[in-house]
Short mmCIF file of C-alpha atoms and ligand atoms in Angstrom, two decimals:
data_model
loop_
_atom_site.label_atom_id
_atom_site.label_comp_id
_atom_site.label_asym_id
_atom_site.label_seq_id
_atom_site.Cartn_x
_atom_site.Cartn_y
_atom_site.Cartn_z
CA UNK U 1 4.08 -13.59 -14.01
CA UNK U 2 5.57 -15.99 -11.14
CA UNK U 3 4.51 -14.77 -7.70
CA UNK U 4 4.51 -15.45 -3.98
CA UNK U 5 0.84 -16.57 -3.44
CA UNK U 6 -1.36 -14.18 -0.57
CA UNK U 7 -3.47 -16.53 0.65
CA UNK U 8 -6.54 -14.49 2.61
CA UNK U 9 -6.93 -17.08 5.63
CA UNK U 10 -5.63 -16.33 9.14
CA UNK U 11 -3.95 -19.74 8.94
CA UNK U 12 -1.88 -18.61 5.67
CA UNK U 13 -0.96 -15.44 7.78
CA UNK U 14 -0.21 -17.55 10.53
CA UNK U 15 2.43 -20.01 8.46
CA UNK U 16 3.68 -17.54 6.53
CA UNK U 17 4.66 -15.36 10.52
CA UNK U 18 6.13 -18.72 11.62
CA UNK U 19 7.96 -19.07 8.35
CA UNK U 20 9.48 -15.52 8.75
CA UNK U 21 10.22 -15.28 12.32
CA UNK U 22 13.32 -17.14 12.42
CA UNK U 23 14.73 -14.74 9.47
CA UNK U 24 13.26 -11.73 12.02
CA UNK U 25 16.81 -10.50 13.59
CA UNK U 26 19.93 -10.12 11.56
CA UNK U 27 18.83 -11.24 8.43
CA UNK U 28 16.24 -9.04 7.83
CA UNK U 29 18.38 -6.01 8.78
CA UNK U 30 20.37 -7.04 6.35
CA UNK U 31 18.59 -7.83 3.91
CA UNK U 32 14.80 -5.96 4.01
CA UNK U 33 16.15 -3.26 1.43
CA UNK U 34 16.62 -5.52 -1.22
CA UNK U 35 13.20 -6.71 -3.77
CA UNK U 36 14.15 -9.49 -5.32
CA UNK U 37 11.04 -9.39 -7.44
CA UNK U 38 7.57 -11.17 -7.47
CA UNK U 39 8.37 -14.62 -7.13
CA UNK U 40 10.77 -14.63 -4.25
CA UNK U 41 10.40 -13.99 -0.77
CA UNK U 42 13.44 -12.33 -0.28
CA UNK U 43 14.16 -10.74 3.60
CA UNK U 44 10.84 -9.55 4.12
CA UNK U 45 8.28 -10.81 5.64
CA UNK U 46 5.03 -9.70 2.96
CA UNK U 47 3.03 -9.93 6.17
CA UNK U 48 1.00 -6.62 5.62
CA UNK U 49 -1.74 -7.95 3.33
CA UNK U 50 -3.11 -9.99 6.57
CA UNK U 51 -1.60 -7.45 9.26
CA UNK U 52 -3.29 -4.42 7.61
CA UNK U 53 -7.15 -6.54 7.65
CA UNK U 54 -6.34 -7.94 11.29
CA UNK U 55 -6.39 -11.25 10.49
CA UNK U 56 -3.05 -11.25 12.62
CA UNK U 57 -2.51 -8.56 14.58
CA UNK U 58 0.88 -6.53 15.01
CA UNK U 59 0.80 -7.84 19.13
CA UNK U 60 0.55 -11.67 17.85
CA UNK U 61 3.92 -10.48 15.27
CA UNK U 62 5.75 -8.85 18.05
CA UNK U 63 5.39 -11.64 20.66
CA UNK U 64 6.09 -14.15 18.32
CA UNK U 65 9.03 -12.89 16.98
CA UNK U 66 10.05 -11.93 20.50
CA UNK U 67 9.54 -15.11 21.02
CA UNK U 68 12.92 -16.58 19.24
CA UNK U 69 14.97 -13.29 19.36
CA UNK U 70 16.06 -10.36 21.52
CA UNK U 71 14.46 -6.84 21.24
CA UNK U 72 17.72 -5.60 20.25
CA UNK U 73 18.81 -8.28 17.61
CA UNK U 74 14.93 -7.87 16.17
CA UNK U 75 15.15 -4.20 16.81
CA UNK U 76 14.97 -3.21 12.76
CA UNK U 77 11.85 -5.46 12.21
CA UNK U 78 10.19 -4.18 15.67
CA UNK U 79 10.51 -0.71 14.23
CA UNK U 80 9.31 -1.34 10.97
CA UNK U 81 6.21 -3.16 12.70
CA UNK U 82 5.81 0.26 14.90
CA UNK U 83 5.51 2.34 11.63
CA UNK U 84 2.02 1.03 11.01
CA UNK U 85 1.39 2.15 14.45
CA UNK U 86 3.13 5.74 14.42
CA UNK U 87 1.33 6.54 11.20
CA UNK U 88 -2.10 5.53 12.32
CA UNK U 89 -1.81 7.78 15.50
CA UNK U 90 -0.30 10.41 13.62
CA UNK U 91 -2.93 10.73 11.43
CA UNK U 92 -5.79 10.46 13.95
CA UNK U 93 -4.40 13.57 15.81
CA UNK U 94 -4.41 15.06 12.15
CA UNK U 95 -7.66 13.96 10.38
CA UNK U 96 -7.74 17.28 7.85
CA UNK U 97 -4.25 15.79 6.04
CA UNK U 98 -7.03 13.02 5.11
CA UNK U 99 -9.55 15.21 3.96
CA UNK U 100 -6.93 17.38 2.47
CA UNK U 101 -5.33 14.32 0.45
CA UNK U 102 -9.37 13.70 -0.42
CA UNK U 103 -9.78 16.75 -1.84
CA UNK U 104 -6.67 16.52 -3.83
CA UNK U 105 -7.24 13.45 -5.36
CA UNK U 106 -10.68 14.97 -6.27
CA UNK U 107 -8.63 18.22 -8.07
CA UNK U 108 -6.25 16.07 -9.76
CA UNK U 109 -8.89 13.88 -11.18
CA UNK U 110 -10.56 17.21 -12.68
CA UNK U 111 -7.66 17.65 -14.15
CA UNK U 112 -7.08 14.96 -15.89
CA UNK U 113 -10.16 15.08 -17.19
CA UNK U 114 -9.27 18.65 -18.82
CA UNK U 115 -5.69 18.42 -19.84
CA UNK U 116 -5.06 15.94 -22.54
CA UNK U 117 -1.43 15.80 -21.56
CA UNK U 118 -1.97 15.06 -17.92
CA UNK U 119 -4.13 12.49 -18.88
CA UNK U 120 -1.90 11.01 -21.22
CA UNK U 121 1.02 10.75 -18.83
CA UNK U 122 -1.03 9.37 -15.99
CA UNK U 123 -2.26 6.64 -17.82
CA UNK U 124 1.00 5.95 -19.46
CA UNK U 125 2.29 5.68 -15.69
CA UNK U 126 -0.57 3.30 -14.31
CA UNK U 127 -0.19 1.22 -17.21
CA UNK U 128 3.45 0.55 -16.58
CA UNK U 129 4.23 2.19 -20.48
CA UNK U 130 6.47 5.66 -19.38
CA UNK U 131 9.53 3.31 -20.47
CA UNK U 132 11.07 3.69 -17.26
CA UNK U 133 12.83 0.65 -16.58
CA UNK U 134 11.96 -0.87 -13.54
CA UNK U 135 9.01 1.78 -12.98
CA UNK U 136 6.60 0.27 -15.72
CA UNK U 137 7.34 -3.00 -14.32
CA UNK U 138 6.65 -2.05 -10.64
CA UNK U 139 3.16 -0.37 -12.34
CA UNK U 140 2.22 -3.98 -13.47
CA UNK U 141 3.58 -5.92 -11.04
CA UNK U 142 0.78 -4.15 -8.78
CA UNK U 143 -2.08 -4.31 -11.14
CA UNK U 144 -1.80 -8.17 -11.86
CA UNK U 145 -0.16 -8.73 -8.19
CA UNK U 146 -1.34 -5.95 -5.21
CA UNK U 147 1.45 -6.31 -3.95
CA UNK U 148 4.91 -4.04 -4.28
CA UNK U 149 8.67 -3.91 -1.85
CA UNK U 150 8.98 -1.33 0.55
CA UNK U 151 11.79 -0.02 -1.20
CA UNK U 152 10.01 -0.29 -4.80
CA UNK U 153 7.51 1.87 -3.15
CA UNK U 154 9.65 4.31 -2.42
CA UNK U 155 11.20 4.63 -5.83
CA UNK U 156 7.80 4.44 -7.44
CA UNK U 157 6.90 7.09 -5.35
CA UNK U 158 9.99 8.99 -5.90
CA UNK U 159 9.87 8.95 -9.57
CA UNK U 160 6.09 9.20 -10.03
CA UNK U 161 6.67 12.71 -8.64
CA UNK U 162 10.09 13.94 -9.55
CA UNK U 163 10.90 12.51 -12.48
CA UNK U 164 7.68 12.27 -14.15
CA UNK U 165 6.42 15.18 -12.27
CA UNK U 166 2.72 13.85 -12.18
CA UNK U 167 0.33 14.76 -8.81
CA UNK U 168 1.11 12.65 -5.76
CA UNK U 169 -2.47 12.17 -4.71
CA UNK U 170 -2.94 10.27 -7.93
CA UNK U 171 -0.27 8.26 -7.22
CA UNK U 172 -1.44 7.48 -3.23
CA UNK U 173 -4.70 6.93 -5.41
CA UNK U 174 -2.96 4.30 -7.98
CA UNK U 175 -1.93 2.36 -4.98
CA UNK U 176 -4.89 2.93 -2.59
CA UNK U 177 -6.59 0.94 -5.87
CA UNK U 178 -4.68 -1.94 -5.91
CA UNK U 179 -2.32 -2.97 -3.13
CA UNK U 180 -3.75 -5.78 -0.93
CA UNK U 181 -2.73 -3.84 1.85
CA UNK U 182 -3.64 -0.35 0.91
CA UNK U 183 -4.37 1.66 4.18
CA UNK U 184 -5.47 4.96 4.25
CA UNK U 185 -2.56 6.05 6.92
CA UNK U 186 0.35 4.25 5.67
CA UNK U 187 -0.25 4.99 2.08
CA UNK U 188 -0.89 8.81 2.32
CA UNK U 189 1.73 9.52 4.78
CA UNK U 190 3.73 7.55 3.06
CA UNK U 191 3.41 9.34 -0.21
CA UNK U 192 3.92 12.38 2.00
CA UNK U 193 7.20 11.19 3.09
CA UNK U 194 8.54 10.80 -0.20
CA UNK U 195 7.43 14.22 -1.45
CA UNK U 196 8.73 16.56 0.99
CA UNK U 197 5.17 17.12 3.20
CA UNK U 198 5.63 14.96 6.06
CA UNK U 199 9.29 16.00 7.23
CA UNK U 200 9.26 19.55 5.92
CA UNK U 201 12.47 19.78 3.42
CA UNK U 202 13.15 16.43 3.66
CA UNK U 203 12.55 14.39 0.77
CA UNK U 204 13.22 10.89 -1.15
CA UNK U 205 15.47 10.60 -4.51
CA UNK U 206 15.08 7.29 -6.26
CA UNK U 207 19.10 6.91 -7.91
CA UNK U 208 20.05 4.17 -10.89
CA UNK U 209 22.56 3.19 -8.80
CA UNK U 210 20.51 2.51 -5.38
CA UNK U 211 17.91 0.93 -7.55
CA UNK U 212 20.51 -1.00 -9.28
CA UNK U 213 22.03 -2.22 -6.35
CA UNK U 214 18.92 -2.90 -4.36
CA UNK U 215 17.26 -4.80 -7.23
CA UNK U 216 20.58 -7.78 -7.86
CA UNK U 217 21.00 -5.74 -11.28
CA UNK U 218 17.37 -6.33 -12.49
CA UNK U 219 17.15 -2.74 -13.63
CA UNK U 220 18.91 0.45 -13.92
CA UNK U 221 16.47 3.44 -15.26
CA UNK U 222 18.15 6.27 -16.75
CA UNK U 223 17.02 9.97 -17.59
CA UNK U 224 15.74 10.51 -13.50
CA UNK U 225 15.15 13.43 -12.27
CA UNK U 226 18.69 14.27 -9.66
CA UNK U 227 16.82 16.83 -7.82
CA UNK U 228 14.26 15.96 -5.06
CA UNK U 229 12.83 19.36 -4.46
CA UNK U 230 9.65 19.71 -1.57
CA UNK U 231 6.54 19.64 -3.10
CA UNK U 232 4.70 22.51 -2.02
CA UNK U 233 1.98 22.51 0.59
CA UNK U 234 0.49 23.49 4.23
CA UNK U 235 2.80 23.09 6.76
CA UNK U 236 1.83 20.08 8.82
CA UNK U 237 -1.69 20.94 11.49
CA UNK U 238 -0.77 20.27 14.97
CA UNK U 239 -1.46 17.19 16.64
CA UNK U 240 -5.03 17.42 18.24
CA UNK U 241 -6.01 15.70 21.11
CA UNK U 242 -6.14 11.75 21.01
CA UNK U 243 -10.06 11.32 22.22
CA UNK U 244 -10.55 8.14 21.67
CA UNK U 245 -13.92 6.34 22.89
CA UNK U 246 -14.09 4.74 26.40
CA UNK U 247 -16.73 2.05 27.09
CA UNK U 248 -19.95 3.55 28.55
CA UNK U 249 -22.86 2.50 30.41
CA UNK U 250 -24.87 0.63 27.39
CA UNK U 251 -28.85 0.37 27.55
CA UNK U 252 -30.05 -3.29 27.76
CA UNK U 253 -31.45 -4.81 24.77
CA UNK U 254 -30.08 -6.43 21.51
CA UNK U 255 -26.60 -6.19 20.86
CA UNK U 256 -25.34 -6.18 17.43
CA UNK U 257 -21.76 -6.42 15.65
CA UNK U 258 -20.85 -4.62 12.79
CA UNK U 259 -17.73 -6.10 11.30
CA UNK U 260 -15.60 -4.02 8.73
CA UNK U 261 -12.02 -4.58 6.95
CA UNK U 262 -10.43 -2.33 9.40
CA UNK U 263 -10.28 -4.98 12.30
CA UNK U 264 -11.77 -8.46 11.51
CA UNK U 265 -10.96 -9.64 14.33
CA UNK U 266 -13.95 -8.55 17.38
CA UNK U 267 -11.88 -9.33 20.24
CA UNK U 268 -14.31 -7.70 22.75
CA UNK U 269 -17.18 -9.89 21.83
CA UNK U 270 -17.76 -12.10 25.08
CA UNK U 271 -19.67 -15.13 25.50
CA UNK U 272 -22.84 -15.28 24.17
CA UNK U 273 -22.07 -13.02 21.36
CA UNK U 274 -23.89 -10.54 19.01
CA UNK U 275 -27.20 -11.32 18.20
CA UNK U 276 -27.09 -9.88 14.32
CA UNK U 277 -23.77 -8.89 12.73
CA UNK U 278 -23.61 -6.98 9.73
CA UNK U 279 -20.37 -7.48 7.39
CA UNK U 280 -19.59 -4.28 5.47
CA UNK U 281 -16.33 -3.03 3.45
CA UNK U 282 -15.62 0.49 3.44
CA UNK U 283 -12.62 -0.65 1.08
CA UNK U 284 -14.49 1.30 -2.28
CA UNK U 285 -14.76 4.28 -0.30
CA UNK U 286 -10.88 4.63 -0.96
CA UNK U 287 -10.92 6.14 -4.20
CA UNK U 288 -13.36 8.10 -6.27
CA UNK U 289 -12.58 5.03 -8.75
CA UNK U 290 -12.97 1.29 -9.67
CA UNK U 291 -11.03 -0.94 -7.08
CA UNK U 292 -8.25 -3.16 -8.42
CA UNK U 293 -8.86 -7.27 -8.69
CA UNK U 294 -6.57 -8.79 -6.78
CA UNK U 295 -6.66 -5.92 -3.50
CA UNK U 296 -10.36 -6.77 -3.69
CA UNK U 297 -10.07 -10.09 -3.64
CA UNK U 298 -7.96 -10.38 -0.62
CA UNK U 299 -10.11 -7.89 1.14
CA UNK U 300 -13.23 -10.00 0.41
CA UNK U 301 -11.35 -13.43 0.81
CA UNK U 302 -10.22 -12.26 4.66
CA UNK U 303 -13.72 -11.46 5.38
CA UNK U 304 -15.06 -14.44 4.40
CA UNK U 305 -12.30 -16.21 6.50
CA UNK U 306 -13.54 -13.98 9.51
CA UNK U 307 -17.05 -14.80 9.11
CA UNK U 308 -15.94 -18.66 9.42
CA UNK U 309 -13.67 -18.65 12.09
CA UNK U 310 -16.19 -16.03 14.43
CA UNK U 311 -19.60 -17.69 13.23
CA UNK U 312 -20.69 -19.01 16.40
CA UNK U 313 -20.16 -15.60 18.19
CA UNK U 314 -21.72 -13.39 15.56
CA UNK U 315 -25.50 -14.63 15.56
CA UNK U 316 -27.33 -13.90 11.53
CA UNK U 317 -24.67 -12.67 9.76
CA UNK U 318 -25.48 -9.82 6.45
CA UNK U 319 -23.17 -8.40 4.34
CA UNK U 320 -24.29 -4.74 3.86
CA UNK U 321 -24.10 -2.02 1.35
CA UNK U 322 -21.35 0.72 3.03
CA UNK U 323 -24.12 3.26 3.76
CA UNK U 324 -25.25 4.46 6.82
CA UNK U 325 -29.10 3.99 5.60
CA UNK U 326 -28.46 0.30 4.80
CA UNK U 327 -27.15 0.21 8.49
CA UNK U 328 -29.69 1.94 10.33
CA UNK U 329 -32.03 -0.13 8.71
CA UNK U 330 -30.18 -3.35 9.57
CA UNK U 331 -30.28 -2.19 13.28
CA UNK U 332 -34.04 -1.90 13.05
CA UNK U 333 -34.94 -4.74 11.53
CA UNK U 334 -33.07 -6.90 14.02
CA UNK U 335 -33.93 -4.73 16.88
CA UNK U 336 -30.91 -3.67 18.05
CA UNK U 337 -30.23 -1.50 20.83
CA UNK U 338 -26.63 -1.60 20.83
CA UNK U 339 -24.44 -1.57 17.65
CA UNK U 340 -20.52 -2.41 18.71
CA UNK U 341 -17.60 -2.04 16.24
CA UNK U 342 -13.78 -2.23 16.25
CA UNK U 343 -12.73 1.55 16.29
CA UNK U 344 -11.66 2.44 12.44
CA UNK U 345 -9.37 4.73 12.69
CA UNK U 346 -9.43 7.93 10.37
CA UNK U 347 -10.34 6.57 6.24
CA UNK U 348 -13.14 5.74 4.79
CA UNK U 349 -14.62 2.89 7.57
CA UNK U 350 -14.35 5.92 10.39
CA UNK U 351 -15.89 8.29 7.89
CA UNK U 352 -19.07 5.78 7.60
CA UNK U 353 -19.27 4.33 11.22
CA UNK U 354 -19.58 8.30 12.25
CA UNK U 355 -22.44 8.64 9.62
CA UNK U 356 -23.87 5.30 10.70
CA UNK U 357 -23.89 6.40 14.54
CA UNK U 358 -25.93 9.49 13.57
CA UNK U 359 -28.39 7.46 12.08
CA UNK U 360 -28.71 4.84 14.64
CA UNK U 361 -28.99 7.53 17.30
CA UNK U 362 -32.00 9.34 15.62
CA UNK U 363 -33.31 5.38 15.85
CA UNK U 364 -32.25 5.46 19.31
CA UNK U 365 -29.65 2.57 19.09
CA UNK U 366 -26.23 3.43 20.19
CA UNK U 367 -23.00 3.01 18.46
CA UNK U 368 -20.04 1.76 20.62
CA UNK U 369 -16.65 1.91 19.02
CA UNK U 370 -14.26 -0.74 21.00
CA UNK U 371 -10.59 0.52 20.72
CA UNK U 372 -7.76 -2.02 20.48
CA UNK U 373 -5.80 -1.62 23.66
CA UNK U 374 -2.52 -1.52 21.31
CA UNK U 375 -4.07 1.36 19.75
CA UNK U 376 -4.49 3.43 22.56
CA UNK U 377 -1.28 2.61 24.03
CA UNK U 378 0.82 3.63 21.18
CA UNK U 379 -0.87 6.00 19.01
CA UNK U 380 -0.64 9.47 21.62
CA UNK U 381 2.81 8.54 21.26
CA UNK U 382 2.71 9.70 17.49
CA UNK U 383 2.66 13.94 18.21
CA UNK U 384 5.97 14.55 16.64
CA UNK U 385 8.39 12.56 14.30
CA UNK U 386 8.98 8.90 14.70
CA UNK U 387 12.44 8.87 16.17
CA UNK U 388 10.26 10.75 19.47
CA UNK U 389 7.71 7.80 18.96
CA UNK U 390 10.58 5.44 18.82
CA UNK U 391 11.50 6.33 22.50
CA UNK U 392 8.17 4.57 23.43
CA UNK U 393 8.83 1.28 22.29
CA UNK U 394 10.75 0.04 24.76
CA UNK U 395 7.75 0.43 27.32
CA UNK U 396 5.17 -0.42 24.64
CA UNK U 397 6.75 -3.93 24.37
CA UNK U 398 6.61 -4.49 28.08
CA UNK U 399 2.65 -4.04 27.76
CA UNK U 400 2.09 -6.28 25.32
C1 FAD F 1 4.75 5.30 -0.81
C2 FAD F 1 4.45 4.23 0.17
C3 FAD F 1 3.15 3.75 0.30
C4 FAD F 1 2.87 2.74 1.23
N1 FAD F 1 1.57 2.30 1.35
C5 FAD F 1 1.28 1.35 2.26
C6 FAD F 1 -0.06 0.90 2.41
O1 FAD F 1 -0.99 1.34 1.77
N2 FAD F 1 -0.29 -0.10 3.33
C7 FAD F 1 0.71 -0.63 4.10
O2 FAD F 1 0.43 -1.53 4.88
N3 FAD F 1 1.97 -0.18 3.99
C8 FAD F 1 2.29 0.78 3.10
N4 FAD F 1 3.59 1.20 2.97
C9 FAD F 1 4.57 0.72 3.94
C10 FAD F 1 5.38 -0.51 3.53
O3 FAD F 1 5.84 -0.39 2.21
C11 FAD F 1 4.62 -1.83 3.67
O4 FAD F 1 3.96 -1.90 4.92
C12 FAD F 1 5.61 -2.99 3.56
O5 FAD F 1 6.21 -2.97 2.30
C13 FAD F 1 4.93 -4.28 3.82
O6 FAD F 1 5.78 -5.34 3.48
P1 FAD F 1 6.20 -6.44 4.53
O7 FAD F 1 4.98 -6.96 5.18
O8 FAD F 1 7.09 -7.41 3.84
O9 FAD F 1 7.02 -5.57 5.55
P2 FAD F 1 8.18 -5.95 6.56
O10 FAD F 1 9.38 -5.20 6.16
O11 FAD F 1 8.29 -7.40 6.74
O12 FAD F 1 7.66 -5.26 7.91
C14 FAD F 1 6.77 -5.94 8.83
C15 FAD F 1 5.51 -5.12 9.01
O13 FAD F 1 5.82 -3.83 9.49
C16 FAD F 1 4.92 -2.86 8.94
N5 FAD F 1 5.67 -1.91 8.11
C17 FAD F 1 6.86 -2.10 7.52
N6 FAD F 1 7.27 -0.99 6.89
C18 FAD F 1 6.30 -0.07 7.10
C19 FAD F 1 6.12 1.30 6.72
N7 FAD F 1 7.04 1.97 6.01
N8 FAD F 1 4.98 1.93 7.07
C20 FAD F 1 4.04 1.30 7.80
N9 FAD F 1 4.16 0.01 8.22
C21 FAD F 1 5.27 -0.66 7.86
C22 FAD F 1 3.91 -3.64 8.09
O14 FAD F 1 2.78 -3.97 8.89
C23 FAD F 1 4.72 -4.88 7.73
O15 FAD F 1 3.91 -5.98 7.39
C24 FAD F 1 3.90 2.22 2.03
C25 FAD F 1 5.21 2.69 1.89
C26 FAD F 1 5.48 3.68 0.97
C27 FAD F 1 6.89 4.17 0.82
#
């Protein structure tokens, strides 16, 4: 299969935003709905592999795009760069939608293993064999690729649960596998979206004419379902407080890093630099099964590239096992007294950092989360929908 090559280097990030950003303001407005397949470009910008891992940040995007055009003729693209945001905040104020979608996946799984014909379909559907046109190559395109459109997600999505009526948490768990980008916010809430959970009665019909259109005639399934009906489920929690971690008043000692796929960037490490970092990937953690090739490979590619470009800030670098015993006894073989990390927001990495900080604490080393000023700027903006969030761009641009 031709494709567009994901190289996992900051620099191939970085060539790939300067590549884009002139195409940033009317053209991709125009154009961002249309997938013209694997091998082309098209009008997006097929930034997220390297946005999602931090190896450039959505503030570096925004500014440089700012850069060459006006908020309001980039105003599509600035949204669309703000989603990441809105749905990273919005789950953080709602952490049991995670371990609700967790335990669904888990159910789903049991059932597959029971009923013959649920099995049958499911497989049929990650294999890219349902003869769906369009769907069963979307299904492959990921495996061999980790990468799919925006608007190929959606009518993946839409399909996956309306027309072939199959559980969306195994379909959030078919991509969580193997896009290069998967991300425990975007990809849940996203699935959410399309089924009706997220904006209560609203949800997303996938049409052989939209898909026709949107695709320059490369396909045109027939036999979908034409009703979208809400999936059933709790009405959404309500948004919890944002308490996110300030910096304390740190004992003296040994200062360690740990660095995880979240955020491989560690911005807040000042001259001299961690003593001992640890390297570990939380990115298995995503789904009760195997991880796909090629979202594996860019998630272990970007951390080597991190490693690189930090090294002379980061001390005796390991690359850990994602437990919180293989931590704790990192910590106390190098002698740490302070542990500092990026702050992962809710998925996996946050689910083994908070394990982690147990353990250290028992060893009496503290773990100090570091939040991303973007982060905390934006994501107590994310209480309601995102046209309320959407009000707070304006001002969130001025800060960066
Ligand atoms: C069912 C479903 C599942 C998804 N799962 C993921 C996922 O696991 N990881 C992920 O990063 N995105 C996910 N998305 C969002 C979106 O599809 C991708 O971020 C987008 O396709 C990335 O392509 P791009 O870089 O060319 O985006 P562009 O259109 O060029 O947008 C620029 C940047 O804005 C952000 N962005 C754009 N659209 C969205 C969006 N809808 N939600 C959040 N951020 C967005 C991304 O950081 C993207 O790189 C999902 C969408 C759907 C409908």
């Amino acid at each position: 299969m031709d494709q567009i090559i994901f190289t996992p280097t900051r620099a191939a990030g970085l060539e790939r935003l300067a590549d884009f950003t002139p195409r940033a303001g009317a053209a991709y407005t125009a154009g961002r709905n249309t997938d013209p397949g694997p091998a082309q470009n098209g009008a997006v910008s097929r930034l997220s592999p390297w946005i999602r891992h931090r190896l450039v940040t959505e503030e570096e995007v925004l500014r440089t795009v700012l850069g060459r055009h006006t908020p309001q003729a980039a105003a599509k693209f600035i949204d669309e760069v703000f989603w990441r945001a809105y749905w990273k905040g919005w789950l953080e104020m709602r952490p049991s939608v995670w371990t609700g979608y967790r335990a669904g996946v888990a159910r789903a799984l049991d059932r597959v293993a029971t009923e013959a014909g649920l099995r049958r379909d499911w497989e049929a559907a990650c294999k890219g064999e349902t003869g769906i046109d369009g769907f069963d190559d979307w299904a492959r395109e990921l495996v061999a690729t980790g990468w799919m459109h925006n608007h190929a997600r959606m009518w993946f999505a839409s399909i996956w649960i309306f027309t072939l009526r199959l559980p969306w948490e195994l379909g959030a768990d078919f991509f969580a596998r193997h896009l290069m980008d998967a991300d425990p916010a975007s990809n849940t809430l996203g699935w959410r979206w399309v089924a009706g959970l997220h904006t209560p009665g609203k949800t997303y019909l996938a049409t052989t004419d939209n898909i026709r259109r949107y695709t320059d005639g490369r396909f045109a399934p027939t036999g979908l379902s034409r009703e979208a009906h809400p999936i059933a489920g709790a009405p959404n929690p309500p948004a919890m407080a944002l308490d996110l971690p300030r910096l304390g008043d740190l004992p003296a000692g040994k200062v360690g890093l740990i660095l995880h796929d979240e955020d491989l960037a560690p911005w807040f490490l000042g001259a001299p630099g961690a003593e001992a970092t640890l390297f570990i990937s939380a990115r298995a953690g995503f789904s009760p099964l195997a991880m796909g090739a090629a979202g594996a490979a860019f998630a272990a590619g970007a951390a080597t590239d991190a490693v690189a470009r930090w090294q002379g800030r980061l001390g005796r670098v390991t690359q850990g096992a994602a437990h919180a015993d293989a931590i704790a006894d990192w910590a106390a073989t190098e002698g740490l007294s302070v542990v500092r990390a990026a702050y992962a927001p809710v998925g996996p990495t946050a689910d083994l950092l908070a394990n982690a900080a147990r353990r250290l604490a028992e060893a009496g080393c503290v773990l100090e989360p570091v939040v991303r000023p973007y982060d905390a700027r934006a994501w107590p903006h994310a209480t309601h929908g995102f046209f309320k969030f959407r009000e707070a761009i304006a001002r969130l641009l001025s800060a960066l």
